[in-house]
Amino acid sequence: MQIGRYDISVLDASRFRLDGGTMFGVVPKVLWEKKKAPDEQNRIRMGTNLLLLRGTNRTALIDAGMGAPLNPRFAEMYAVEYPQFTLEKALATHGLSGKEVTDVILTHLHFDHAGGLSFVDEHGQRQLCFPNATHYLQQAHLEWALNPSLKDRASFIRGQFQLLVNSGKLKLVNGETEIMEGVKVLPMNGHTVAQQAVLISDSQTTLFFPADLIPTSAHVPVPWVMAYDLHPLETINEKQRMLSRACREEWLVVFEHDPEIPVARILETEKGFAPGEVISF
Ligand SMILES: [Zn+2]
């Protein structure tokens, strides 16, 4: 898909599973299991749909996926399909390696978004996967990630992003910011502190990457909010506001964690918002 100066692709960078109850918060299982069938351990399938933007002299990524699982216990608990699905493989299908990536926009530092930033080499040293890239993150989010609450500390694996913090390759931004021509980040505070959603637009098409504000197509109904969220009422306000715009302005919406429906339009029905036409590119 072409938007402005960018040729845009979806990269399927990792597969794993998370507890369905946690993914759907207060929504009863009898409702959510019709949309996302759980396995015998009550987990639902999760994808990691990242965006690759290629334009004049820029090769940009939005989010970095999970990366290699930390240990066998972690891999088993989250049913991580590694190394069947990796960002390295997804980039290679486009003839790219990590060294060619010029920009990485990080929505936030939870392990399933930032785990793919670094890897452990054969000498046991952690290295950046995108050593030549400028990495963009909201300053308020970094401050939170370095000192999270007891509720969300398990979502941050500091070893995975500490190297980036010390590398000189991290560019902290504050508030709504245009990162590249036609690519804007918008802070959202419901899921975590200062997660940044991304809007890519030209005069004809707008692609919205809400990350964990709307992680799957089953989370389009406004009250379907994850138990992970720090501020669920804020998530509800943010979803209402952004989905109204998505409908009105006919945006395409990326569901980062949906293995079945990576991109769709949004419909407004008498029961509220719903995923509409599925888009593939
Ligand atoms: Zn998250």
mmCIF file of N, CA and C in Angstrom, residues 140-249:
data_model
loop_
_atom_site.group_PDB
_atom_site.id
_atom_site.type_symbol
_atom_site.label_atom_id
_atom_site.label_comp_id
_atom_site.label_asym_id
_atom_site.label_seq_id
_atom_site.Cartn_x
_atom_site.Cartn_y
_atom_site.Cartn_z
ATOM 1 N N ALA A 140 7.579 10.498 28.698
ATOM 2 C CA ALA A 140 6.814 10.119 29.892
ATOM 3 C C ALA A 140 6.693 8.599 29.985
ATOM 4 N N HIS A 141 6.671 7.928 28.820
ATOM 5 C CA HIS A 141 6.584 6.472 28.862
ATOM 6 C C HIS A 141 7.885 5.860 29.367
ATOM 7 N N LEU A 142 9.019 6.378 28.893
ATOM 8 C CA LEU A 142 10.299 5.836 29.366
ATOM 9 C C LEU A 142 10.406 5.998 30.886
ATOM 10 N N GLU A 143 10.022 7.178 31.382
ATOM 11 C CA GLU A 143 10.106 7.404 32.827
ATOM 12 C C GLU A 143 9.258 6.369 33.579
ATOM 13 N N TRP A 144 8.076 6.083 33.041
ATOM 14 C CA TRP A 144 7.209 5.080 33.682
ATOM 15 C C TRP A 144 7.836 3.680 33.603
ATOM 16 N N ALA A 145 8.363 3.343 32.424
ATOM 17 C CA ALA A 145 8.913 1.990 32.211
ATOM 18 C C ALA A 145 10.110 1.724 33.127
ATOM 19 N N LEU A 146 10.845 2.781 33.480
ATOM 20 C CA LEU A 146 12.000 2.603 34.363
ATOM 21 C C LEU A 146 11.577 2.471 35.821
ATOM 22 N N ASN A 147 10.341 2.839 36.101
ATOM 23 C CA ASN A 147 9.845 2.771 37.481
ATOM 24 C C ASN A 147 8.347 2.448 37.471
ATOM 25 N N PRO A 148 7.986 1.248 36.968
ATOM 26 C CA PRO A 148 6.556 0.931 36.819
ATOM 27 C C PRO A 148 5.896 0.584 38.152
ATOM 28 N N SER A 149 4.581 0.378 38.102
ATOM 29 C CA SER A 149 3.855 0.019 39.323
ATOM 30 C C SER A 149 3.922 -1.500 39.524
ATOM 31 N N LEU A 150 3.491 -1.965 40.691
ATOM 32 C CA LEU A 150 3.437 -3.407 40.927
ATOM 33 C C LEU A 150 2.471 -4.078 39.964
ATOM 34 N N LYS A 151 1.419 -3.348 39.532
ATOM 35 C CA LYS A 151 0.427 -3.938 38.613
ATOM 36 C C LYS A 151 1.042 -4.301 37.270
ATOM 37 N N ASP A 152 1.944 -3.440 36.738
ATOM 38 C CA ASP A 152 2.399 -3.660 35.365
ATOM 39 C C ASP A 152 3.890 -3.960 35.230
ATOM 40 N N ARG A 153 4.577 -4.169 36.344
ATOM 41 C CA ARG A 153 6.027 -4.341 36.203
ATOM 42 C C ARG A 153 6.411 -5.602 35.428
ATOM 43 N N ALA A 154 5.531 -6.634 35.446
ATOM 44 C CA ALA A 154 5.847 -7.864 34.710
ATOM 45 C C ALA A 154 5.796 -7.662 33.189
ATOM 46 N N SER A 155 5.178 -6.563 32.745
ATOM 47 C CA SER A 155 5.104 -6.296 31.305
ATOM 48 C C SER A 155 6.374 -5.644 30.764
ATOM 49 N N PHE A 156 7.240 -5.151 31.677
ATOM 50 C CA PHE A 156 8.480 -4.495 31.250
ATOM 51 C C PHE A 156 9.670 -5.385 31.595
ATOM 52 N N ILE A 157 10.423 -5.791 30.571
ATOM 53 C CA ILE A 157 11.636 -6.555 30.843
ATOM 54 C C ILE A 157 12.793 -5.615 30.568
ATOM 55 N N ARG A 158 13.308 -5.034 31.661
ATOM 56 C CA ARG A 158 14.216 -3.909 31.516
ATOM 57 C C ARG A 158 15.452 -4.258 30.681
ATOM 58 N N GLY A 159 15.956 -5.482 30.833
ATOM 59 C CA GLY A 159 17.138 -5.893 30.071
ATOM 60 C C GLY A 159 16.947 -5.761 28.572
ATOM 61 N N GLN A 160 15.695 -5.863 28.107
ATOM 62 C CA GLN A 160 15.445 -5.816 26.656
ATOM 63 C C GLN A 160 15.559 -4.406 26.087
ATOM 64 N N PHE A 161 15.370 -3.372 26.918
ATOM 65 C CA PHE A 161 15.422 -2.020 26.353
ATOM 66 C C PHE A 161 16.482 -1.129 26.992
ATOM 67 N N GLN A 162 17.143 -1.623 28.066
ATOM 68 C CA GLN A 162 18.137 -0.797 28.746
ATOM 69 C C GLN A 162 19.294 -0.426 27.810
ATOM 70 N N LEU A 163 19.698 -1.366 26.946
ATOM 71 C CA LEU A 163 20.781 -1.092 26.000
ATOM 72 C C LEU A 163 20.430 0.100 25.106
ATOM 73 N N LEU A 164 19.179 0.141 24.673
ATOM 74 C CA LEU A 164 18.719 1.259 23.834
ATOM 75 C C LEU A 164 18.825 2.580 24.606
ATOM 76 N N VAL A 165 18.413 2.551 25.866
ATOM 77 C CA VAL A 165 18.442 3.773 26.690
ATOM 78 C C VAL A 165 19.878 4.309 26.776
ATOM 79 N N ASN A 166 20.849 3.407 26.834
ATOM 80 C CA ASN A 166 22.249 3.819 26.988
ATOM 81 C C ASN A 166 22.965 4.053 25.649
ATOM 82 N N SER A 167 22.267 3.842 24.533
ATOM 83 C CA SER A 167 22.967 3.772 23.235
ATOM 84 C C SER A 167 23.145 5.096 22.517
ATOM 85 N N GLY A 168 22.409 6.131 22.918
ATOM 86 C CA GLY A 168 22.437 7.380 22.147
ATOM 87 C C GLY A 168 21.562 7.295 20.898
ATOM 88 N N LYS A 169 20.849 6.199 20.731
ATOM 89 C CA LYS A 169 20.001 6.015 19.549
ATOM 90 C C LYS A 169 18.517 6.235 19.862
ATOM 91 N N LEU A 170 18.242 6.687 21.076
ATOM 92 C CA LEU A 170 16.844 6.882 21.488
ATOM 93 C C LEU A 170 16.514 8.363 21.430
ATOM 94 N N LYS A 171 15.461 8.704 20.699
ATOM 95 C CA LYS A 171 15.012 10.090 20.642
ATOM 96 C C LYS A 171 13.682 10.180 21.373
ATOM 97 N N LEU A 172 13.685 10.878 22.502
ATOM 98 C CA LEU A 172 12.465 11.005 23.296
ATOM 99 C C LEU A 172 11.642 12.168 22.772
ATOM 100 N N VAL A 173 10.338 11.954 22.632
ATOM 101 C CA VAL A 173 9.453 13.022 22.170
ATOM 102 C C VAL A 173 8.403 13.272 23.245
ATOM 103 N N ASN A 174 7.808 14.456 23.174
ATOM 104 C CA ASN A 174 6.804 14.851 24.162
ATOM 105 C C ASN A 174 5.528 15.255 23.457
ATOM 106 N N GLY A 175 4.452 14.466 23.663
ATOM 107 C CA GLY A 175 3.153 14.822 23.091
ATOM 108 C C GLY A 175 3.069 14.503 21.611
ATOM 109 N N GLU A 176 1.992 15.070 21.001
ATOM 110 C CA GLU A 176 1.736 14.814 19.580
ATOM 111 C C GLU A 176 2.886 15.378 18.747
ATOM 112 N N THR A 177 3.496 14.543 17.908
ATOM 113 C CA THR A 177 4.710 14.955 17.188
ATOM 114 C C THR A 177 4.702 14.341 15.796
ATOM 115 N N GLU A 178 5.116 15.107 14.792
ATOM 116 C CA GLU A 178 5.318 14.531 13.452
ATOM 117 C C GLU A 178 6.742 13.987 13.399
ATOM 118 N N ILE A 179 6.849 12.644 13.309
ATOM 119 C CA ILE A 179 8.167 11.988 13.352
ATOM 120 C C ILE A 179 8.834 12.074 11.977
ATOM 121 N N MET A 180 8.046 11.804 10.925
ATOM 122 C CA MET A 180 8.535 11.910 9.553
ATOM 123 C C MET A 180 7.386 12.543 8.781
ATOM 124 N N GLU A 181 7.653 12.979 7.561
ATOM 125 C CA GLU A 181 6.577 13.613 6.798
ATOM 126 C C GLU A 181 5.363 12.681 6.689
ATOM 127 N N GLY A 182 4.204 13.135 7.172
ATOM 128 C CA GLY A 182 2.983 12.338 7.081
ATOM 129 C C GLY A 182 2.859 11.238 8.121
ATOM 130 N N VAL A 183 3.772 11.195 9.091
ATOM 131 C CA VAL A 183 3.732 10.158 10.142
ATOM 132 C C VAL A 183 3.741 10.852 11.508
ATOM 133 N N LYS A 184 2.597 10.751 12.185
ATOM 134 C CA LYS A 184 2.425 11.486 13.431
ATOM 135 C C LYS A 184 2.178 10.520 14.591
ATOM 136 N N VAL A 185 2.725 10.831 15.773
ATOM 137 C CA VAL A 185 2.422 10.017 16.961
ATOM 138 C C VAL A 185 1.488 10.789 17.891
ATOM 139 N N LEU A 186 0.582 10.037 18.537
ATOM 140 C CA LEU A 186 -0.429 10.623 19.427
ATOM 141 C C LEU A 186 -0.389 9.882 20.762
ATOM 142 N N PRO A 187 -0.038 10.539 21.853
ATOM 143 C CA PRO A 187 0.005 9.836 23.143
ATOM 144 C C PRO A 187 -1.378 9.398 23.613
ATOM 145 N N MET A 188 -1.429 8.202 24.207
ATOM 146 C CA MET A 188 -2.656 7.625 24.766
ATOM 147 C C MET A 188 -2.299 7.129 26.168
ATOM 148 N N ASN A 189 -3.169 7.363 27.135
ATOM 149 C CA ASN A 189 -2.784 7.071 28.518
ATOM 150 C C ASN A 189 -3.613 6.005 29.220
ATOM 151 N N GLY A 190 -4.525 5.337 28.488
ATOM 152 C CA GLY A 190 -5.352 4.325 29.130
ATOM 153 C C GLY A 190 -4.606 3.018 29.375
ATOM 154 N N HIS A 191 -3.949 2.495 28.348
ATOM 155 C CA HIS A 191 -3.272 1.196 28.461
ATOM 156 C C HIS A 191 -2.082 1.279 29.413
ATOM 157 N N THR A 192 -1.208 2.256 29.152
ATOM 158 C CA THR A 192 -0.082 2.519 30.049
ATOM 159 C C THR A 192 0.150 4.024 29.996
ATOM 160 N N VAL A 193 1.182 4.512 30.644
ATOM 161 C CA VAL A 193 1.460 5.949 30.609
ATOM 162 C C VAL A 193 2.110 6.280 29.259
ATOM 163 N N ALA A 194 1.496 7.198 28.510
ATOM 164 C CA ALA A 194 2.067 7.728 27.259
ATOM 165 C C ALA A 194 2.481 6.646 26.259
ATOM 166 N N GLN A 195 1.562 5.687 26.029
ATOM 167 C CA GLN A 195 1.716 4.853 24.828
ATOM 168 C C GLN A 195 1.529 5.808 23.647
ATOM 169 N N GLN A 196 2.235 5.613 22.519
ATOM 170 C CA GLN A 196 1.964 6.480 21.368
ATOM 171 C C GLN A 196 1.367 5.679 20.213
ATOM 172 N N ALA A 197 0.151 6.102 19.809
ATOM 173 C CA ALA A 197 -0.465 5.560 18.606
ATOM 174 C C ALA A 197 0.140 6.299 17.411
ATOM 175 N N VAL A 198 0.021 5.702 16.210
ATOM 176 C CA VAL A 198 0.655 6.309 15.033
ATOM 177 C C VAL A 198 -0.391 6.501 13.942
ATOM 178 N N LEU A 199 -0.369 7.678 13.317
ATOM 179 C CA LEU A 199 -1.233 7.987 12.180
ATOM 180 C C LEU A 199 -0.356 8.261 10.970
ATOM 181 N N ILE A 200 -0.627 7.538 9.879
ATOM 182 C CA ILE A 200 0.122 7.752 8.640
ATOM 183 C C ILE A 200 -0.895 8.223 7.613
ATOM 184 N N SER A 201 -0.696 9.399 7.036
ATOM 185 C CA SER A 201 -1.735 9.853 6.119
ATOM 186 C C SER A 201 -1.195 10.718 4.994
ATOM 187 N N ASP A 202 -1.932 10.660 3.888
ATOM 188 C CA ASP A 202 -1.760 11.637 2.814
ATOM 189 C C ASP A 202 -3.153 12.193 2.530
ATOM 190 N N SER A 203 -3.336 12.859 1.400
ATOM 191 C CA SER A 203 -4.631 13.506 1.160
ATOM 192 C C SER A 203 -5.742 12.479 0.904
ATOM 193 N N GLN A 204 -5.379 11.211 0.605
ATOM 194 C CA GLN A 204 -6.405 10.223 0.267
ATOM 195 C C GLN A 204 -6.629 9.148 1.323
ATOM 196 N N THR A 205 -5.558 8.698 1.953
ATOM 197 C CA THR A 205 -5.643 7.515 2.815
ATOM 198 C C THR A 205 -5.042 7.815 4.181
ATOM 199 N N THR A 206 -5.702 7.292 5.226
ATOM 200 C CA THR A 206 -5.120 7.371 6.574
ATOM 201 C C THR A 206 -5.081 5.964 7.153
ATOM 202 N N LEU A 207 -3.904 5.599 7.645
ATOM 203 C CA LEU A 207 -3.716 4.311 8.303
ATOM 204 C C LEU A 207 -3.432 4.602 9.770
ATOM 205 N N PHE A 208 -4.221 3.979 10.660
ATOM 206 C CA PHE A 208 -4.103 4.235 12.099
ATOM 207 C C PHE A 208 -3.546 2.992 12.772
ATOM 208 N N PHE A 209 -2.527 3.189 13.590
ATOM 209 C CA PHE A 209 -1.885 2.079 14.317
ATOM 210 C C PHE A 209 -2.089 2.345 15.806
ATOM 211 N N PRO A 210 -3.202 1.812 16.376
ATOM 212 C CA PRO A 210 -3.510 2.147 17.767
ATOM 213 C C PRO A 210 -2.759 1.307 18.799
ATOM 214 N N ALA A 211 -1.988 0.313 18.338
ATOM 215 C CA ALA A 211 -1.243 -0.587 19.229
ATOM 216 C C ALA A 211 -2.192 -1.169 20.270
ATOM 217 N N ASP A 212 -1.857 -1.102 21.549
ATOM 218 C CA ASP A 212 -2.673 -1.773 22.567
ATOM 219 C C ASP A 212 -3.909 -0.985 22.993
ATOM 220 N N LEU A 213 -4.185 0.140 22.336
ATOM 221 C CA LEU A 213 -5.488 0.782 22.557
ATOM 222 C C LEU A 213 -6.597 -0.120 21.992
ATOM 223 N N ILE A 214 -6.332 -0.751 20.824
ATOM 224 C CA ILE A 214 -7.294 -1.680 20.196
ATOM 225 C C ILE A 214 -6.463 -2.856 19.673
ATOM 226 N N PRO A 215 -6.106 -3.812 20.556
ATOM 227 C CA PRO A 215 -5.113 -4.814 20.154
ATOM 228 C C PRO A 215 -5.581 -5.806 19.098
ATOM 229 N N THR A 216 -6.875 -6.157 19.096
ATOM 230 C CA THR A 216 -7.396 -7.087 18.076
ATOM 231 C C THR A 216 -8.723 -6.533 17.552
ATOM 232 N N SER A 217 -9.216 -7.152 16.486
ATOM 233 C CA SER A 217 -10.508 -6.711 15.931
ATOM 234 C C SER A 217 -11.638 -6.954 16.932
ATOM 235 N N ALA A 218 -11.456 -7.910 17.857
ATOM 236 C CA ALA A 218 -12.485 -8.181 18.875
ATOM 237 C C ALA A 218 -12.540 -7.081 19.933
ATOM 238 N N HIS A 219 -11.539 -6.192 19.949
ATOM 239 C CA HIS A 219 -11.526 -5.093 20.917
ATOM 240 C C HIS A 219 -12.095 -3.794 20.356
ATOM 241 N N VAL A 220 -12.722 -3.861 19.164
ATOM 242 C CA VAL A 220 -13.317 -2.643 18.609
ATOM 243 C C VAL A 220 -14.512 -2.155 19.455
ATOM 244 N N PRO A 221 -15.399 -3.030 19.962
ATOM 245 C CA PRO A 221 -16.469 -2.524 20.837
ATOM 246 C C PRO A 221 -15.861 -1.753 22.023
ATOM 247 N N VAL A 222 -16.327 -0.545 22.237
ATOM 248 C CA VAL A 222 -15.649 0.355 23.179
ATOM 249 C C VAL A 222 -15.449 -0.240 24.578
ATOM 250 N N PRO A 223 -16.443 -0.945 25.187
ATOM 251 C CA PRO A 223 -16.211 -1.451 26.553
ATOM 252 C C PRO A 223 -15.310 -2.702 26.619
ATOM 253 N N TRP A 224 -14.928 -3.262 25.514
ATOM 254 C CA TRP A 224 -14.082 -4.466 25.521
ATOM 255 C C TRP A 224 -12.629 -4.036 25.731
ATOM 256 N N VAL A 225 -12.252 -3.919 26.986
ATOM 257 C CA VAL A 225 -10.968 -3.339 27.377
ATOM 258 C C VAL A 225 -10.174 -4.388 28.154
ATOM 259 N N MET A 226 -8.873 -4.431 27.918
ATOM 260 C CA MET A 226 -8.023 -5.442 28.575
ATOM 261 C C MET A 226 -7.869 -5.173 30.082
ATOM 262 N N ALA A 227 -7.733 -6.263 30.857
ATOM 263 C CA ALA A 227 -7.453 -6.125 32.301
ATOM 264 C C ALA A 227 -6.041 -5.592 32.543
ATOM 265 N N TYR A 228 -5.178 -5.648 31.528
ATOM 266 C CA TYR A 228 -3.825 -5.101 31.679
ATOM 267 C C TYR A 228 -3.833 -3.572 31.845
ATOM 268 N N ASP A 229 -4.886 -2.909 31.331
ATOM 269 C CA ASP A 229 -4.838 -1.446 31.248
ATOM 270 C C ASP A 229 -4.748 -0.790 32.621
ATOM 271 N N LEU A 230 -3.894 0.231 32.708
ATOM 272 C CA LEU A 230 -3.732 0.953 33.980
ATOM 273 C C LEU A 230 -4.951 1.815 34.259
ATOM 274 N N HIS A 231 -5.521 2.420 33.204
ATOM 275 C CA HIS A 231 -6.613 3.380 33.377
ATOM 276 C C HIS A 231 -7.733 3.051 32.395
ATOM 277 N N PRO A 232 -8.563 2.019 32.729
ATOM 278 C CA PRO A 232 -9.561 1.553 31.752
ATOM 279 C C PRO A 232 -10.576 2.617 31.327
ATOM 280 N N LEU A 233 -10.956 3.519 32.220
ATOM 281 C CA LEU A 233 -11.933 4.543 31.805
ATOM 282 C C LEU A 233 -11.322 5.481 30.775
ATOM 283 N N GLU A 234 -10.020 5.716 30.932
ATOM 284 C CA GLU A 234 -9.315 6.535 29.941
ATOM 285 C C GLU A 234 -9.238 5.802 28.591
ATOM 286 N N THR A 235 -8.997 4.496 28.648
ATOM 287 C CA THR A 235 -9.008 3.697 27.405
ATOM 288 C C THR A 235 -10.347 3.854 26.699
ATOM 289 N N ILE A 236 -11.422 3.787 27.474
ATOM 290 C CA ILE A 236 -12.766 3.894 26.889
ATOM 291 C C ILE A 236 -12.956 5.254 26.211
ATOM 292 N N ASN A 237 -12.522 6.321 26.881
ATOM 293 C CA ASN A 237 -12.630 7.657 26.258
ATOM 294 C C ASN A 237 -11.778 7.754 25.001
ATOM 295 N N GLU A 238 -10.565 7.218 25.071
ATOM 296 C CA GLU A 238 -9.658 7.291 23.913
ATOM 297 C C GLU A 238 -10.206 6.472 22.731
ATOM 298 N N LYS A 239 -10.770 5.284 23.036
ATOM 299 C CA LYS A 239 -11.333 4.461 21.965
ATOM 300 C C LYS A 239 -12.526 5.160 21.319
ATOM 301 N N GLN A 240 -13.398 5.708 22.156
ATOM 302 C CA GLN A 240 -14.582 6.396 21.642
ATOM 303 C C GLN A 240 -14.164 7.514 20.679
ATOM 304 N N ARG A 241 -13.190 8.304 21.113
ATOM 305 C CA ARG A 241 -12.733 9.453 20.319
ATOM 306 C C ARG A 241 -12.065 8.997 19.018
ATOM 307 N N MET A 242 -11.179 8.027 19.107
ATOM 308 C CA MET A 242 -10.422 7.632 17.915
ATOM 309 C C MET A 242 -11.284 6.811 16.947
ATOM 310 N N LEU A 243 -12.176 5.954 17.471
ATOM 311 C CA LEU A 243 -13.032 5.165 16.579
ATOM 312 C C LEU A 243 -14.051 6.051 15.864
ATOM 313 N N SER A 244 -14.525 7.113 16.532
ATOM 314 C CA SER A 244 -15.430 8.062 15.867
ATOM 315 C C SER A 244 -14.719 8.697 14.679
ATOM 316 N N ARG A 245 -13.480 9.116 14.893
ATOM 317 C CA ARG A 245 -12.703 9.708 13.787
ATOM 318 C C ARG A 245 -12.452 8.668 12.695
ATOM 319 N N ALA A 246 -12.122 7.433 13.122
ATOM 320 C CA ALA A 246 -11.817 6.369 12.146
ATOM 321 C C ALA A 246 -13.006 6.114 11.221
ATOM 322 N N CYS A 247 -14.224 6.151 11.808
ATOM 323 C CA CYS A 247 -15.447 5.955 11.026
ATOM 324 C C CYS A 247 -15.685 7.119 10.090
ATOM 325 N N ARG A 248 -15.655 8.307 10.686
ATOM 326 C CA ARG A 248 -15.989 9.526 9.934
ATOM 327 C C ARG A 248 -15.010 9.744 8.780
ATOM 328 N N GLU A 249 -13.738 9.521 9.056
ATOM 329 C CA GLU A 249 -12.698 9.844 8.067
ATOM 330 C C GLU A 249 -12.232 8.606 7.281
#
